[in-house]
CSV table of C-alpha atoms and ligand atoms in Angstrom, one decimal:
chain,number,residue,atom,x,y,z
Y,1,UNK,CA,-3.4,-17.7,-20.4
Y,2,UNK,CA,-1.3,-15.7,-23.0
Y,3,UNK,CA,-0.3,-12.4,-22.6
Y,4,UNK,CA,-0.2,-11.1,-25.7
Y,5,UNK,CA,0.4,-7.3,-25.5
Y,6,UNK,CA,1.2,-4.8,-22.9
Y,7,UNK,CA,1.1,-1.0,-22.4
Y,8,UNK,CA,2.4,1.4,-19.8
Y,9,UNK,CA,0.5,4.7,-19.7
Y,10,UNK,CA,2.6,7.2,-17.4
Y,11,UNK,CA,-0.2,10.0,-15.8
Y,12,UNK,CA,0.3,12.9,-13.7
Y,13,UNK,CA,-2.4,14.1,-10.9
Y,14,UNK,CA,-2.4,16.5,-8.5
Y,15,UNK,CA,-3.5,15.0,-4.7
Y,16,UNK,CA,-6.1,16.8,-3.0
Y,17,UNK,CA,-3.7,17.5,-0.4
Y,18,UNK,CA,-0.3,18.1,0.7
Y,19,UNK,CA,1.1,14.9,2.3
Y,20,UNK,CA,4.1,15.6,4.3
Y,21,UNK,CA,5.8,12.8,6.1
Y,22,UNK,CA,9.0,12.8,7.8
Y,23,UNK,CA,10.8,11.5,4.9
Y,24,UNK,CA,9.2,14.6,2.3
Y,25,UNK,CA,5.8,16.3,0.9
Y,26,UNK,CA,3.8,15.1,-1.7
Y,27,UNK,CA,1.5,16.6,-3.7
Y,28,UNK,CA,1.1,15.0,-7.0
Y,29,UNK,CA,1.8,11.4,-8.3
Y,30,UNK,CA,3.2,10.5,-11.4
Y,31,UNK,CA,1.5,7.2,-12.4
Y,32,UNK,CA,2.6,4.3,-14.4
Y,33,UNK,CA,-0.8,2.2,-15.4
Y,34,UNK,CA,0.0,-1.3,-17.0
Y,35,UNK,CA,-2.3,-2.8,-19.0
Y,36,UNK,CA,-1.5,-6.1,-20.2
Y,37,UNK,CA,-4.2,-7.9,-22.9
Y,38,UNK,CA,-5.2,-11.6,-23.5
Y,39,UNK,CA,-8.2,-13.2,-25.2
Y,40,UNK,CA,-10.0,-9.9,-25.7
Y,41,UNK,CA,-9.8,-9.1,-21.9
Y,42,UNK,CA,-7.4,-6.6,-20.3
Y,43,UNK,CA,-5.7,-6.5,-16.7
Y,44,UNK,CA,-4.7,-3.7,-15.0
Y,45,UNK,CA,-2.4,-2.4,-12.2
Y,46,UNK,CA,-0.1,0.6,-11.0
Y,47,UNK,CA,3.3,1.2,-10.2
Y,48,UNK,CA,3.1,3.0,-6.6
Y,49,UNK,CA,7.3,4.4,-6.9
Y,50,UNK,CA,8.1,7.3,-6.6
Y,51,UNK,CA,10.6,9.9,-8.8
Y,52,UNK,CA,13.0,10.0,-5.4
Y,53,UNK,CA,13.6,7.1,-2.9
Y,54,UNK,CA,12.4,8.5,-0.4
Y,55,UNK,CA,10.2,5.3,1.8
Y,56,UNK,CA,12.1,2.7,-0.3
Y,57,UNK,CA,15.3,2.6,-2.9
Y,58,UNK,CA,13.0,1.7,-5.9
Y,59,UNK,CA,12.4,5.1,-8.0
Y,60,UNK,CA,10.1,5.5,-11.2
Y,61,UNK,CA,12.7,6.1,-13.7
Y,62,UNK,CA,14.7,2.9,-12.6
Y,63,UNK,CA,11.4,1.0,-12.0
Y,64,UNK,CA,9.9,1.8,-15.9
Y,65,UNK,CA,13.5,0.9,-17.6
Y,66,UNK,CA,13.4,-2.5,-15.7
Y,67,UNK,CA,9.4,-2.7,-16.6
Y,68,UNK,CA,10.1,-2.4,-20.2
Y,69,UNK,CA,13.3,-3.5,-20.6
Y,70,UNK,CA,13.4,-6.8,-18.6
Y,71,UNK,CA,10.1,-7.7,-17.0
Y,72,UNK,CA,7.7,-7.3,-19.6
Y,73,UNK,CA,9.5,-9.2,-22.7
Y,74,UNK,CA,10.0,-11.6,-19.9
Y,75,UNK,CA,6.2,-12.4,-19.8
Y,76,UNK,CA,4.3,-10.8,-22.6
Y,77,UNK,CA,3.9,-13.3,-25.9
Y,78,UNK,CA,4.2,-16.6,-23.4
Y,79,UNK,CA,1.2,-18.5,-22.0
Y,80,UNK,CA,0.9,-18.7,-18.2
Y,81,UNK,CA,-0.6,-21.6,-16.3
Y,82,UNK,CA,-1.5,-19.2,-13.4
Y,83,UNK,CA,-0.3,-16.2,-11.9
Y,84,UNK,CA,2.2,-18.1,-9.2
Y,85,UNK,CA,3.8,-19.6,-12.6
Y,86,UNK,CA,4.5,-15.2,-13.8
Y,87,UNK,CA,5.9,-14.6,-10.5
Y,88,UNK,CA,8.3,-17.3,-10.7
Y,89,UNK,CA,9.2,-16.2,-13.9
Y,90,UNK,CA,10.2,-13.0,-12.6
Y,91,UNK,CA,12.1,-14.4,-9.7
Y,92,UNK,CA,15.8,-14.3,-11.4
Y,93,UNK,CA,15.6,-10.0,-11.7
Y,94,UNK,CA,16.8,-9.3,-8.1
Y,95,UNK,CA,15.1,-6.9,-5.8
Y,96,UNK,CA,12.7,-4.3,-7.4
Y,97,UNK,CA,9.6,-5.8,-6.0
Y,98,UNK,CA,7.4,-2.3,-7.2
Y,99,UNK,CA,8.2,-3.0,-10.9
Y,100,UNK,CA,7.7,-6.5,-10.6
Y,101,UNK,CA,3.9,-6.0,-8.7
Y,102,UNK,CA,3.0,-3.9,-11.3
Y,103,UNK,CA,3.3,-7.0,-14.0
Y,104,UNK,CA,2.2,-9.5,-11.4
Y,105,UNK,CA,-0.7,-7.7,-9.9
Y,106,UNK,CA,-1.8,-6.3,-13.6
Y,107,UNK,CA,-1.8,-10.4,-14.7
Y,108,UNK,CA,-3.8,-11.9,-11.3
Y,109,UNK,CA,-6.6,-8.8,-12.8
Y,110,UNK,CA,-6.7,-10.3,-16.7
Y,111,UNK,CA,-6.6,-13.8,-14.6
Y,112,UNK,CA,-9.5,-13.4,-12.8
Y,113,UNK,CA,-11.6,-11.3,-15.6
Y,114,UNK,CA,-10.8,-14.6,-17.5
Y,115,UNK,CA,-12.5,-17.0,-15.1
Y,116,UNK,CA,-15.4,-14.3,-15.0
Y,117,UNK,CA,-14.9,-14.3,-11.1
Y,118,UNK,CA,-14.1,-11.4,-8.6
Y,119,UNK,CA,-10.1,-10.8,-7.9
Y,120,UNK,CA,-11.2,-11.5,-4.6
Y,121,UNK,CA,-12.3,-14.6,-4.9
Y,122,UNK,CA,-9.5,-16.3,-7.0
Y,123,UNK,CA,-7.4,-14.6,-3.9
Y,124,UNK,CA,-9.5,-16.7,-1.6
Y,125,UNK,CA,-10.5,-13.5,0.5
Y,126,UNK,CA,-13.7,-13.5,2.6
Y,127,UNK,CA,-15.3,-10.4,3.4
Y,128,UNK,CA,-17.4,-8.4,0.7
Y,129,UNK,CA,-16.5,-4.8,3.0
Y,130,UNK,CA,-12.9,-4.3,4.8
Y,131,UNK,CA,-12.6,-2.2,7.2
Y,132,UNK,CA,-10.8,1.3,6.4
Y,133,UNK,CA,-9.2,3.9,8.8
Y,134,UNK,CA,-6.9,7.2,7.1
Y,135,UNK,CA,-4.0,8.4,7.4
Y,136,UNK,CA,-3.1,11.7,8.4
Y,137,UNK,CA,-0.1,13.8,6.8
Y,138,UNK,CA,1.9,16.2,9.3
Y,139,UNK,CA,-0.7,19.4,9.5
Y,140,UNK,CA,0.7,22.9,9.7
Y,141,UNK,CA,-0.6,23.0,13.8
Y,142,UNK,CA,-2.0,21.2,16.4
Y,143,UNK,CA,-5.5,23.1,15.6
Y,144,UNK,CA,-5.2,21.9,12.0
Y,145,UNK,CA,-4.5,18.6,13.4
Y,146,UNK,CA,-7.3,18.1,15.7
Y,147,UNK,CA,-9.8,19.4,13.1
Y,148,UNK,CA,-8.4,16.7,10.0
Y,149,UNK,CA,-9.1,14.1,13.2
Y,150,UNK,CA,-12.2,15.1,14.0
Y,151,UNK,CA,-13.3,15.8,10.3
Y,152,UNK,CA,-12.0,11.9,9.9
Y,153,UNK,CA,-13.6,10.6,12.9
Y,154,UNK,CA,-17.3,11.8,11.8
Y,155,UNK,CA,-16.8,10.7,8.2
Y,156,UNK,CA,-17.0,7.2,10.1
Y,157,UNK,CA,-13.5,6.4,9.4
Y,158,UNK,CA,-12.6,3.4,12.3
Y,159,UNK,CA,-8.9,4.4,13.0
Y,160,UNK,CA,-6.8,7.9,12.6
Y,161,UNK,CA,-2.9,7.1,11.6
Y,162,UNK,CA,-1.3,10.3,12.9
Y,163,UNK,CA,2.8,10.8,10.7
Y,164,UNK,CA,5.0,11.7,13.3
Y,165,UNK,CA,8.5,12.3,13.1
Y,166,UNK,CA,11.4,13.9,15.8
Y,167,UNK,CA,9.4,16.9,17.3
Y,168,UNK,CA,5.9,16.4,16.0
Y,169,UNK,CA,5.4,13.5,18.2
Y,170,UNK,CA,4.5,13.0,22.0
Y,171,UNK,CA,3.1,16.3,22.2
Y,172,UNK,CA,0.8,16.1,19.3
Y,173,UNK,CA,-0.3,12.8,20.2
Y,174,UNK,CA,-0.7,13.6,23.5
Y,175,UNK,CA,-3.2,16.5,22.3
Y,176,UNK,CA,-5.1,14.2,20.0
Y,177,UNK,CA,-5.8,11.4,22.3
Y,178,UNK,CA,-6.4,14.5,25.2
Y,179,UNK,CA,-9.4,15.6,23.0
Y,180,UNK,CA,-10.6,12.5,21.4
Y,181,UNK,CA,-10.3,9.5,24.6
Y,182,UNK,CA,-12.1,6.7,22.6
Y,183,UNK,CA,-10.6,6.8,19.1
Y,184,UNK,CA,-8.1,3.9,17.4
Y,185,UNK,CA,-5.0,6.2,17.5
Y,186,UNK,CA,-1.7,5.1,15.7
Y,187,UNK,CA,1.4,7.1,14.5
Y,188,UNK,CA,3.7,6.2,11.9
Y,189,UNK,CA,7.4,7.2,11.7
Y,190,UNK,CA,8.7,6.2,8.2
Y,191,UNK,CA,11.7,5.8,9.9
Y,192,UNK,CA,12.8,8.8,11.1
Y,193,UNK,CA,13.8,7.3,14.7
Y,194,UNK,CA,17.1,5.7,16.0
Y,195,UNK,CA,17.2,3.1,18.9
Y,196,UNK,CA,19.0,5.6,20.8
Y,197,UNK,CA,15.5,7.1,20.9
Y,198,UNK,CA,13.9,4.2,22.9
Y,199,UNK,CA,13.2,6.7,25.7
Y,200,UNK,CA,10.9,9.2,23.8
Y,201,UNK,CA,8.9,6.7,21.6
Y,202,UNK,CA,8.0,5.1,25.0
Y,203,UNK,CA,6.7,8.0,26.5
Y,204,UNK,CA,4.0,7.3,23.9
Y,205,UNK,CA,3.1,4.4,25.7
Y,206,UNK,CA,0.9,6.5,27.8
Y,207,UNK,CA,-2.0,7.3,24.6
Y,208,UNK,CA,-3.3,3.8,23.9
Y,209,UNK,CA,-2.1,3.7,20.5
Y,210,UNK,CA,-2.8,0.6,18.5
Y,211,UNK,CA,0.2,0.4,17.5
Y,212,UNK,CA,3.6,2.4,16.5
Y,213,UNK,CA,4.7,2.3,12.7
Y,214,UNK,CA,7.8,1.8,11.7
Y,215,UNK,CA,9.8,3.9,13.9
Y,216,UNK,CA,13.5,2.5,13.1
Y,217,UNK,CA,15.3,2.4,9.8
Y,218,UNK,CA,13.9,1.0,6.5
Y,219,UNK,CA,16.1,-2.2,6.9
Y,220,UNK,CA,16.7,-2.7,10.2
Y,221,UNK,CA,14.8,-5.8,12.0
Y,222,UNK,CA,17.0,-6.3,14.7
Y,223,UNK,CA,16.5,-3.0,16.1
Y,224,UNK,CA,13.2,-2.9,15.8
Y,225,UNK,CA,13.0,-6.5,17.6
Y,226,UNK,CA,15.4,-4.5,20.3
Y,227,UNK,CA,12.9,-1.7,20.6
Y,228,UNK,CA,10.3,-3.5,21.0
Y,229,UNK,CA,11.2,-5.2,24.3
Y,230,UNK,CA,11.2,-1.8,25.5
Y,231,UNK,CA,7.7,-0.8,24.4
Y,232,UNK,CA,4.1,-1.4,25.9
Y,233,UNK,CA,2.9,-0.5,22.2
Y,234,UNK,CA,3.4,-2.6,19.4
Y,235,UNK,CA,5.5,-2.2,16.7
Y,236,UNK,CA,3.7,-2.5,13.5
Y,237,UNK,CA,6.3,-3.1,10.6
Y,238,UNK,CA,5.7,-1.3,7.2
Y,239,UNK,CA,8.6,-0.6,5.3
Y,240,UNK,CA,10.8,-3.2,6.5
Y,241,UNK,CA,8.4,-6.0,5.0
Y,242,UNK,CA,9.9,-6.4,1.4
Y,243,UNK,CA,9.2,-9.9,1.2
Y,244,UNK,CA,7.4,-13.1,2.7
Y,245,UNK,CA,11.1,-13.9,3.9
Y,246,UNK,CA,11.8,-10.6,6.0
Y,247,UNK,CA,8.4,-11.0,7.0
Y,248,UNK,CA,9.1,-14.4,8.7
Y,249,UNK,CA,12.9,-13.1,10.1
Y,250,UNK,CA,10.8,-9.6,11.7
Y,251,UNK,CA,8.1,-12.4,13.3
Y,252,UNK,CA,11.2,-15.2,14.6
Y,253,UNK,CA,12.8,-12.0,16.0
Y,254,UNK,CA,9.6,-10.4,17.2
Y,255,UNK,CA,10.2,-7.0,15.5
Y,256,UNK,CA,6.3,-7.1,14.3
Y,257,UNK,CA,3.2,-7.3,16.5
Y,258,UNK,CA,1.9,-6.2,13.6
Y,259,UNK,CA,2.5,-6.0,9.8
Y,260,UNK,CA,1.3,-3.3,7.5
Y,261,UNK,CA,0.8,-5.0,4.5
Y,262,UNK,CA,1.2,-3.6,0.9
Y,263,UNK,CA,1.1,-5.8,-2.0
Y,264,UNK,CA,2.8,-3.3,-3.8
Y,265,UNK,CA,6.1,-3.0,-1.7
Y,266,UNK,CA,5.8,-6.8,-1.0
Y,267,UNK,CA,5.8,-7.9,-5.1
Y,268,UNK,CA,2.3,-8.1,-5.6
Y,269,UNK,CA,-0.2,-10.7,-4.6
Y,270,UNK,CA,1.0,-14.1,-4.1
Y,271,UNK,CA,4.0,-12.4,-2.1
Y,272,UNK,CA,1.1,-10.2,-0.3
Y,273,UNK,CA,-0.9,-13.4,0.8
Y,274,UNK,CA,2.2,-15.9,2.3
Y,275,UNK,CA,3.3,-12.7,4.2
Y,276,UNK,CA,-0.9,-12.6,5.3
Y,277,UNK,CA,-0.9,-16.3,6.0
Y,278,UNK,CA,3.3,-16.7,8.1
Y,279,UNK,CA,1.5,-13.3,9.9
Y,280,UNK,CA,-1.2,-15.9,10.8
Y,281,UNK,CA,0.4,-18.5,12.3
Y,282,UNK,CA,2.2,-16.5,14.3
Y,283,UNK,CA,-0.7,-14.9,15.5
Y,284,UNK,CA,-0.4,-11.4,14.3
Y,285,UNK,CA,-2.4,-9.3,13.5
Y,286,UNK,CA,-2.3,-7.1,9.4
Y,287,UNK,CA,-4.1,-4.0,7.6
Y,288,UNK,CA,-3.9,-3.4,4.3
Y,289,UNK,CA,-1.5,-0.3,3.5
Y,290,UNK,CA,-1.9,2.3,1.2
Y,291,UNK,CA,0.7,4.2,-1.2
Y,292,UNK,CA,-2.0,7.4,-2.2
Y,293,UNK,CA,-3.0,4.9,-5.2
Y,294,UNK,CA,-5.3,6.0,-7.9
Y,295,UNK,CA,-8.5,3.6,-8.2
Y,296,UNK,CA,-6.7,0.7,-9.8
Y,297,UNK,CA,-4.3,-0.4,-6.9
Y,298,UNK,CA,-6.5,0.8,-4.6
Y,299,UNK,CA,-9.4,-1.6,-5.7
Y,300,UNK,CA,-5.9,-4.5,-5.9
Y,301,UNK,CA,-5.6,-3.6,-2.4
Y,302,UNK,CA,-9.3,-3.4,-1.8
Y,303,UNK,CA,-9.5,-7.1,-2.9
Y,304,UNK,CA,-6.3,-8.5,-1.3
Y,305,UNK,CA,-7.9,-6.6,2.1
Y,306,UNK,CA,-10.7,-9.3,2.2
Y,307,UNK,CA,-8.3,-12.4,3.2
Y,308,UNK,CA,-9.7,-13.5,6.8
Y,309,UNK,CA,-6.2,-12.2,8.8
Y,310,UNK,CA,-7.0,-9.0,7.9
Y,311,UNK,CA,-8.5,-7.7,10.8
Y,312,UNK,CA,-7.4,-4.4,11.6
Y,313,UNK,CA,-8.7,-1.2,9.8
Y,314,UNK,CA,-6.5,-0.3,6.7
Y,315,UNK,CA,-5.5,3.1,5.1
Y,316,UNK,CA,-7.9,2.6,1.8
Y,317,UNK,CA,-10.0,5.3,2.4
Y,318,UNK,CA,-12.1,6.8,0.0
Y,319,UNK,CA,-10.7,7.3,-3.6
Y,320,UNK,CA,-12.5,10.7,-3.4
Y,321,UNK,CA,-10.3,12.1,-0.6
Y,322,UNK,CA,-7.0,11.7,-2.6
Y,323,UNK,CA,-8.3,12.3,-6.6
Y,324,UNK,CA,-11.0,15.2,-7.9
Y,325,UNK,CA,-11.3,13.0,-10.6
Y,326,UNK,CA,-10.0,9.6,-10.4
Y,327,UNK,CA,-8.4,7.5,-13.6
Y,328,UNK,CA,-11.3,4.5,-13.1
Y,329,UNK,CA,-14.7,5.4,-14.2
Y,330,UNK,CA,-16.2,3.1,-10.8
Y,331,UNK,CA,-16.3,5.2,-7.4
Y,332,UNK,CA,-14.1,4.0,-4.4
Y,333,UNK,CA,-16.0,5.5,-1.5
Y,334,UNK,CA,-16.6,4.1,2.3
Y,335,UNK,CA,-19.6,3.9,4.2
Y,336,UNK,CA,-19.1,4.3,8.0
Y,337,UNK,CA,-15.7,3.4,8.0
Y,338,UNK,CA,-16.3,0.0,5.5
Y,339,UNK,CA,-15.1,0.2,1.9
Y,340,UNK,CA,-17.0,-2.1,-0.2
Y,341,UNK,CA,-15.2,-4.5,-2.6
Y,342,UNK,CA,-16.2,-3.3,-6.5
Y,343,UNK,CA,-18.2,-6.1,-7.9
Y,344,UNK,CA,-17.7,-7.5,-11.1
Y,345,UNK,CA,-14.4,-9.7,-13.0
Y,346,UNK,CA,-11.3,-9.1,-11.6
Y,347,UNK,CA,-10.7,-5.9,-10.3
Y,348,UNK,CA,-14.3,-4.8,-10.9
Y,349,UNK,CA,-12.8,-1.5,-12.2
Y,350,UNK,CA,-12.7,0.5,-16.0
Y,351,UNK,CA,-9.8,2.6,-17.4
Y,352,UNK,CA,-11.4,6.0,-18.5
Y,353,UNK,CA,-10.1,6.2,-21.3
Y,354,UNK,CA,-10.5,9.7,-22.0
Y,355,UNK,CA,-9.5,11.0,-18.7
Y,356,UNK,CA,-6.0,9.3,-19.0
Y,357,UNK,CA,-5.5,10.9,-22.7
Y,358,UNK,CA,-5.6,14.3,-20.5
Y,359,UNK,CA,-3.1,13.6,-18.2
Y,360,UNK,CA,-0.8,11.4,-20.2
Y,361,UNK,CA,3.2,12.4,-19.5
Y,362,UNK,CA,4.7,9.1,-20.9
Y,363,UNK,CA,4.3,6.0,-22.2
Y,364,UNK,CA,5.2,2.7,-23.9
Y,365,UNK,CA,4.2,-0.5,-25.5
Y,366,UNK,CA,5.8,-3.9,-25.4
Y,367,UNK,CA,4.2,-6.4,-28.2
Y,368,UNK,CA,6.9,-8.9,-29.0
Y,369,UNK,CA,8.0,-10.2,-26.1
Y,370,UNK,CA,9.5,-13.8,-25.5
Y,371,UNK,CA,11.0,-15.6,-28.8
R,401,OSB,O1,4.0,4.9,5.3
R,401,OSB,O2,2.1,4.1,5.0
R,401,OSB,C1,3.0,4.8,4.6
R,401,OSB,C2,1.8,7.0,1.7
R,401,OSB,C3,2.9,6.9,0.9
R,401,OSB,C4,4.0,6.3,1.3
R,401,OSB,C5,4.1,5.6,2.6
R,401,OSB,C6,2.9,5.6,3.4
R,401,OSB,C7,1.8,6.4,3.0
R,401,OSB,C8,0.6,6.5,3.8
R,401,OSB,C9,-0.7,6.9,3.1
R,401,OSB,O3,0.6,6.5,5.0
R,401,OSB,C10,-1.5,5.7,2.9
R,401,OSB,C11,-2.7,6.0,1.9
R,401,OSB,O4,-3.5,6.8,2.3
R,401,OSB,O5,-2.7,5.5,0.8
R,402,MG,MG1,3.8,3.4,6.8
């Protein structure tokens, strides 16, 4: 299939909440959409970096120059056997794995639209629902807390992901699972712990988490392996997972019991699915992440969610929490804690068009391409 245009349209939108991790507070997200077009038919994808590097190194600024400048006249005005075939093509830019899921992720969507078939299905997934859960910023209090929880919990949501970071942990926790004994409890770090901190993250041993996320640095495996041994709780890898690679070094070293998976951090797709399917032979256990997407990498992750190893509850919650009015024209809404996969070619998701003229920052196009 030949890509014969693209088009990057940068939008701004404010979040229906303040997100604060340990590693900052969001409470907008600028938003590079890529549209790349082929025999009348367009595919679609976002870039999920941020201004600042703040949960990995890639920021927008560097991300878009390396979008225009390198990876789209890399692919746009060449024919592609398949998307595997892009991704290899891609392979000599080192690192950068946002920019290059943008371009990857946005050709698997014009792929599938071209075989008239559901992303989902070209992905080989095999669930029409996936199971969502949501993850909860850092709240002002404990009484703010326990009310977002409980607000979650009867909105059918299967799983509450509390952030924690160095004194908004065992306590808070401890609180949570106090006054709410049967829910799926996690926390996730982003990082913000040492190994020196062994002691106190095993004190949250005692609150049946699922599972503790990322608590050690961005690119550390070994210590996570190392904290681990000390742990009842597994350690569910987010950050550190850059790549089908890392992913198998975390599970040789046993860093991961379990492995948040993004297809966005990871590269996009194909990336996404060898990480799914190492994670399966080694008999561990993924969820589908989320990086506050707008509807078109949330219905990506939406269809990458439905591969068979995917069996714990993932952070794509309802479009509707995160956006008052969302840049795809097709709501993104779960019923009882499933979010049902949009039907339809590819993505199963429209661009409104009119809507994105409104909150329009930035932009470019890339026609020529390839000689
Ligand atoms: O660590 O999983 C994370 C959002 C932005 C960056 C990193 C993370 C998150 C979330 C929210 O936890 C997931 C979502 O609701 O999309
Ligand atoms: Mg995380």
């Amino acid at each position: 299939m030949k890509i014969e245009s693209a088009e990057v349209v940068v939008v701004e939108l404010p979040l229906n909440f303040r997100f604060e991790t340990s590693f900052g507070v969001q409470t907008h997200r600028t938003v590079p959409l890529l549209v790349l077009r082929g025999e009348g038919l367009e595919g679609y994808a976002e870039g999920v970096m941020t201004a600042l590097p703040g949960y990995r190194e890639e920021t927008l600024a560097g991300a878009l120059d390396l979008v225009e400048r390198g990876l789209l006249p890399a692919v746009v005005g060449r024919d592609w056997a398949n998307p595997e075939a892009l991704a290899a093509a891609l392979d000599r830019f080192r690192g950068n794995p946002m920019a290059k899921a943008m371009v990857e992720m946005a050709f698997w969507d014009l792929w599938a639209r071209s075989l008239g078939r559901p992303l989902k299905d070209v992905l080989g997934g095999v669930r029409d629902r996936v199971p969502v859960g949501v993850s909860l910023g850092i709240q002002p209090d404990l009484a703010a807390t326990l009310d977002a929880v409980a607000q979650h919990l009867e909105a059918g949501y299967r799983r509450i992901k509390l952030k924690i970071k160095p004194g908004w942990d065992v306590a808070v926790v401890g609180a949570v699972r106090e006054r709410f004994p049967d829910a799926h409890l996690t926390v996730d770090a982003n990082s913000a712990y040492r190994l020196s901190d062994a002691r106190r993250l095993a004190r949250l041993d005692a609150y049946d988490l699922d599972y503790i996320e990322q608590p050690l640095a961005y690119d550390d495996l070994l210590d996570h392996a190392r904290l681990a041994q000390r742990l009842a709780t597994p350690i569910c890898l987010d950050e550190s997972i850059t790549s089908a690679r890392a992913a198998r070094q975390a599970l040789e070293l046993g860093a991961a019991g379990v492995i948040n998976v993004k297809v966005a951090r990871v590269g996009g797709h194909g990336e996404a699915r060898r990480v799914h399917d190492l994670a399966r032979a080694f008999g561990v256990p993924v969820w589908m992440g989320g990086m506050l997407e707008t509807g078109v990498g949330r219905a990506h992750n939406i269809h990458a969610a439905t591969l068979a190893n995917f069996t714990l509850p993932g952070d794509t919650s309802s479009a509707s929490r995160y956006w008052a009015h969302d840049v795809v024209n097709e709501p993104l809404e779960a019923e009882a804690g499933w979010m049902p996969v949009p039907a339809g070619p590819g993505l199963g998701v429209t661009l409104d068009r009119a809507f994105l003229e409104r909150v329009r920052v930035g932009g470019f196009e890339v026609t020529g391409g390839a000689a």
